[in-house]
Tab-separated table of C-alpha atoms in Angstrom:
chain	number	residue	atom	x	y	z
A	10	MET	CA	159.514	98.612	161.480
A	11	TYR	CA	159.699	99.595	158.210
A	12	LYS	CA	156.677	97.664	156.818
A	13	HIS	CA	155.046	99.350	159.106
A	14	VAL	CA	156.527	103.333	157.676
A	15	ILE	CA	155.252	102.413	154.598
A	16	THR	CA	152.169	101.144	155.063
A	17	LEU	CA	151.042	104.241	157.455
A	18	LEU	CA	152.906	106.575	154.267
A	19	LYS	CA	150.416	104.820	152.274
A	20	LYS	CA	147.849	105.808	154.101
A	21	ASP	CA	148.807	109.820	154.109
A	22	LEU	CA	149.208	109.606	150.208
A	23	LEU	CA	145.746	107.809	149.736
A	24	LEU	CA	144.156	110.268	151.767
A	25	GLU	CA	145.860	113.401	149.751
A	26	LEU	CA	144.556	111.521	146.769
A	27	ARG	CA	140.711	111.252	148.250
A	28	GLN	CA	140.975	114.303	149.878
A	29	GLN	CA	142.740	116.914	146.480
A	30	TYR	CA	141.412	119.861	148.410
A	31	THR	CA	144.051	120.142	150.821
A	32	PHE	CA	146.935	119.569	147.948
A	33	TYR	CA	144.597	122.494	145.077
A	34	GLY	CA	144.476	124.842	148.587
A	35	VAL	CA	148.247	124.798	149.081
A	36	LEU	CA	148.815	124.438	145.016
A	37	LEU	CA	146.759	127.564	145.031
A	38	TYR	CA	148.075	129.550	147.346
A	39	VAL	CA	152.171	129.337	145.904
A	40	ALA	CA	150.905	130.314	142.505
A	41	SER	CA	148.754	133.027	144.196
A	42	SER	CA	151.727	133.690	146.343
A	43	ILE	CA	154.135	134.245	143.946
A	44	PHE	CA	151.963	135.734	141.244
A	45	VAL	CA	151.568	138.596	144.085
A	46	LEU	CA	155.002	138.838	144.050
A	47	TYR	CA	155.027	138.949	140.196
A	48	LEU	CA	152.531	142.219	140.362
A	49	ALA	CA	154.288	143.893	142.844
A	50	ILE	CA	157.832	143.467	141.625
A	51	GLN	CA	157.907	142.490	137.541
A	52	GLN	CA	162.061	141.293	137.212
A	53	PRO	CA	164.139	141.320	141.342
A	54	GLU	CA	167.832	141.782	140.857
A	55	SER	CA	169.354	138.626	142.091
A	56	ASP	CA	169.699	138.994	145.981
A	57	VAL	CA	166.196	139.872	146.242
A	58	TRP	CA	165.377	137.028	144.184
A	59	ASN	CA	166.601	134.850	146.250
A	60	GLY	CA	165.236	136.356	149.236
A	61	LEU	CA	161.931	135.767	148.325
A	62	PHE	CA	162.245	132.214	146.952
A	63	TRP	CA	163.004	131.585	150.289
A	64	ILE	CA	161.080	133.583	152.314
A	65	ILE	CA	157.496	131.550	150.568
A	66	GLN	CA	159.211	128.452	150.879
A	67	LEU	CA	159.046	129.057	154.462
A	68	PHE	CA	154.920	130.600	154.612
A	69	ILE	CA	154.244	127.086	152.640
A	70	CYS	CA	155.709	125.083	154.511
A	71	VAL	CA	153.783	125.898	157.473
A	72	ASN	CA	150.568	125.524	154.963
A	73	ALA	CA	151.413	122.307	153.868
A	74	VAL	CA	153.156	120.765	156.760
A	75	ALA	CA	149.711	122.159	159.083
A	76	LYS	CA	147.796	119.765	158.174
A	77	SER	CA	149.033	116.247	157.768
A	78	PHE	CA	148.364	116.693	162.094
A	79	LEU	CA	144.708	118.376	161.784
A	80	GLN	CA	143.198	115.938	159.727
A	81	GLU	CA	144.335	113.036	162.487
A	82	THR	CA	141.385	113.530	165.055
A	83	ARG	CA	141.746	111.386	168.875
A	84	GLY	CA	139.513	108.213	167.917
A	85	ARG	CA	142.193	107.929	164.812
A	86	MET	CA	144.974	108.915	166.802
A	87	LEU	CA	144.344	105.810	169.587
A	88	TYR	CA	143.610	103.093	166.726
A	89	PHE	CA	147.566	104.186	165.409
A	90	TYR	CA	148.554	104.163	168.869
A	91	ALA	CA	146.666	100.362	168.771
A	92	ILE	CA	148.589	99.416	165.716
A	93	ALA	CA	151.935	101.256	165.728
A	94	GLY	CA	154.734	102.460	167.439
A	95	PRO	CA	155.559	106.146	167.788
A	96	GLN	CA	158.565	105.829	165.588
A	97	HIS	CA	156.710	104.117	163.235
A	98	PHE	CA	153.993	107.502	162.822
A	99	ILE	CA	155.949	109.719	163.112
A	100	LEU	CA	158.825	108.501	160.147
A	101	ALA	CA	156.164	108.207	158.168
A	102	LYS	CA	154.636	111.944	158.682
A	103	LEU	CA	158.383	113.118	158.097
A	104	LEU	CA	158.807	111.357	154.975
A	105	TYR	CA	155.278	112.436	153.750
A	106	ASN	CA	155.712	115.965	154.768
A	107	THR	CA	158.929	116.415	152.958
A	108	PHE	CA	157.561	114.672	149.817
A	109	ILE	CA	155.122	116.865	149.692
A	110	MET	CA	157.397	120.144	150.313
A	111	LEU	CA	160.090	118.530	147.723
A	112	LEU	CA	157.577	118.449	145.140
A	113	MET	CA	155.737	122.574	146.299
A	114	SER	CA	159.075	123.211	146.257
A	115	LEU	CA	159.569	122.568	142.751
A	116	ILE	CA	156.636	123.659	141.530
A	117	SER	CA	157.505	127.254	143.036
A	118	LEU	CA	160.759	127.535	141.678
A	119	VAL	CA	159.120	126.572	137.710
A	120	LEU	CA	156.576	129.298	138.216
A	121	PHE	CA	159.294	132.087	140.299
A	122	ARG	CA	160.900	131.493	136.763
A	123	ALA	CA	158.440	131.936	134.758
A	124	LEU	CA	156.877	135.430	136.632
A	125	LEU	CA	159.945	136.266	138.274
A	126	GLY	CA	162.856	135.856	135.752
A	127	ASN	CA	165.867	133.911	135.592
A	128	PRO	CA	168.745	134.576	137.718
A	129	LEU	CA	170.387	131.531	138.019
A	130	ILE	CA	174.075	130.001	136.921
A	131	ASN	CA	174.373	127.328	137.728
A	132	PHE	CA	170.398	126.235	137.713
A	133	TRP	CA	171.685	122.273	138.795
A	134	GLN	CA	173.170	123.514	141.707
A	135	PHE	CA	170.118	126.195	142.562
A	136	THR	CA	167.743	122.885	142.408
A	137	GLY	CA	170.019	120.659	144.205
A	138	ILE	CA	169.643	123.055	147.317
A	139	VAL	CA	166.195	123.961	146.941
A	140	CYS	CA	166.081	120.126	147.310
A	141	ILE	CA	167.635	119.876	150.760
A	142	GLY	CA	166.354	122.884	151.489
A	143	SER	CA	162.951	122.013	151.085
A	144	VAL	CA	164.040	119.030	153.350
A	145	SER	CA	165.106	120.825	155.829
A	146	LEU	CA	162.067	122.815	155.915
A	147	SER	CA	159.855	120.159	156.921
A	148	LEU	CA	161.344	118.253	159.556
A	149	VAL	CA	161.894	120.981	162.171
A	150	PHE	CA	158.150	121.768	160.952
A	151	THR	CA	156.925	118.591	161.642
A	152	MET	CA	158.253	117.898	164.698
A	153	LEU	CA	157.078	121.369	166.287
A	154	ALA	CA	153.783	120.680	164.364
A	155	ALA	CA	153.360	117.207	166.283
A	156	ILE	CA	154.262	119.451	169.811
A	157	ALA	CA	151.778	121.623	168.661
A	158	ALA	CA	148.958	119.093	167.981
A	159	LYS	CA	148.901	117.940	171.198
A	160	ALA	CA	148.430	121.878	172.620
A	161	GLN	CA	145.356	122.047	170.173
A	162	GLN	CA	146.294	125.390	168.987
A	163	GLN	CA	148.385	123.918	165.879
A	164	ALA	CA	148.594	126.726	163.618
A	165	SER	CA	149.479	129.888	166.022
A	166	LEU	CA	152.177	128.146	167.983
A	167	MET	CA	153.378	126.155	165.181
A	168	ALA	CA	154.691	129.657	163.830
A	169	ILE	CA	155.423	131.192	167.392
A	170	MET	CA	158.051	128.657	167.693
A	171	GLY	CA	158.873	128.078	164.843
A	172	PHE	CA	160.267	130.893	163.164
A	173	PRO	CA	162.354	131.835	166.049
A	174	ILE	CA	164.094	128.452	165.095
A	175	ILE	CA	163.788	128.033	161.966
A	176	ILE	CA	165.803	132.229	161.186
A	177	PRO	CA	168.896	130.868	161.491
A	178	GLN	CA	168.874	127.701	159.357
A	179	LEU	CA	166.828	129.768	156.414
A	180	LEU	CA	169.755	132.326	156.739
A	181	LEU	CA	171.886	129.824	156.289
A	182	LEU	CA	169.984	128.239	153.071
A	183	MET	CA	169.235	132.101	152.045
A	184	ARG	CA	173.591	132.130	151.654
A	185	ILE	CA	173.918	128.361	149.895
A	186	SER	CA	171.844	129.295	147.252
A	187	LYS	CA	173.811	131.723	146.051
A	188	ALA	CA	176.352	129.386	144.398
A	189	GLY	CA	173.491	128.682	141.731
A	190	LEU	CA	173.144	132.308	141.378
A	191	GLY	CA	176.362	132.632	140.595
A	192	GLU	CA	178.346	133.940	143.654
A	193	ALA	CA	181.554	132.661	143.921
A	194	PHE	CA	183.107	130.590	147.562
A	195	GLN	CA	185.869	129.670	148.899
A	196	ALA	CA	187.744	126.034	148.444
A	197	GLY	CA	185.755	123.636	150.788
A	198	ALA	CA	182.928	127.058	152.429
A	199	LEU	CA	179.960	125.826	149.535
A	200	ALA	CA	180.544	122.135	150.567
A	201	ASP	CA	180.819	122.538	154.946
A	202	MET	CA	177.850	124.471	155.101
A	203	VAL	CA	176.112	121.655	153.076
A	204	TRP	CA	177.138	119.642	155.235
A	205	LEU	CA	176.048	121.969	158.575
A	206	LEU	CA	172.869	121.864	157.210
A	207	CYS	CA	172.078	117.807	156.457
A	208	GLY	CA	173.441	117.458	160.091
A	209	LEU	CA	170.646	119.806	161.431
A	210	ASP	CA	168.612	117.565	159.341
A	211	LEU	CA	169.919	114.206	160.832
A	212	LEU	CA	169.705	115.889	164.341
A	213	VAL	CA	165.893	116.587	164.190
A	214	MET	CA	165.334	113.545	162.938
A	215	ILE	CA	167.255	111.437	165.885
A	216	MET	CA	165.066	114.381	168.126
A	217	ALA	CA	161.883	113.493	166.642
A	218	ILE	CA	162.297	109.809	167.402
A	219	ILE	CA	163.819	110.384	170.686
A	220	LEU	CA	161.169	112.904	171.338
A	221	PHE	CA	157.865	111.807	170.179
A	222	PRO	CA	156.985	108.715	171.896
A	223	PHE	CA	156.665	111.301	175.255
A	224	LEU	CA	154.426	112.623	173.193
A	225	TRP	CA	152.387	109.634	171.682
A	226	LYS	CA	151.628	108.444	174.852
A	227	ASP	CA	149.903	111.868	176.211
């Protein structure tokens, strides 16, 4: 099983290296969005900074994840159907999109600090929360992209399905990340929210593994 997953993951990474315009397109979207925020608000307050950061992550995730299924043609999907199982395919996509989203989130964090100021008091704690949050966003939108790809309306359907689902998770991320801005939490409250977020991630992965085979057979 792991051999198939690693092989499919290498395939996605090699395609990314060969078709670098897709990666640079998302990177340009990240840089231009943050630069527009810089021109508009210069140095926002810490709460505004935090909210804007996660909203940008949301739109970055939609753009970064959608392309992973757009590049899979019907003929290629039939080929994957012949050589691998649905669990292998969806796990490879989850890992690939998680890697891309982690990279984009860290780049956007650097640009936010450079252009919009640095209100962070606990930088490494905030960075860890960003990593957990980027994983959460990528897992949810990967599953939604897989569903939307079957409807041939991937980008629009992802937005319609994704935003109502992701809002509670996004609010939780905004709340947790305030720890990096110096806000004090009750004893154990921060750990409970982090474990809740990790539990939601695990639930999404289990749902993807269980439900994707039905999409795979379609």
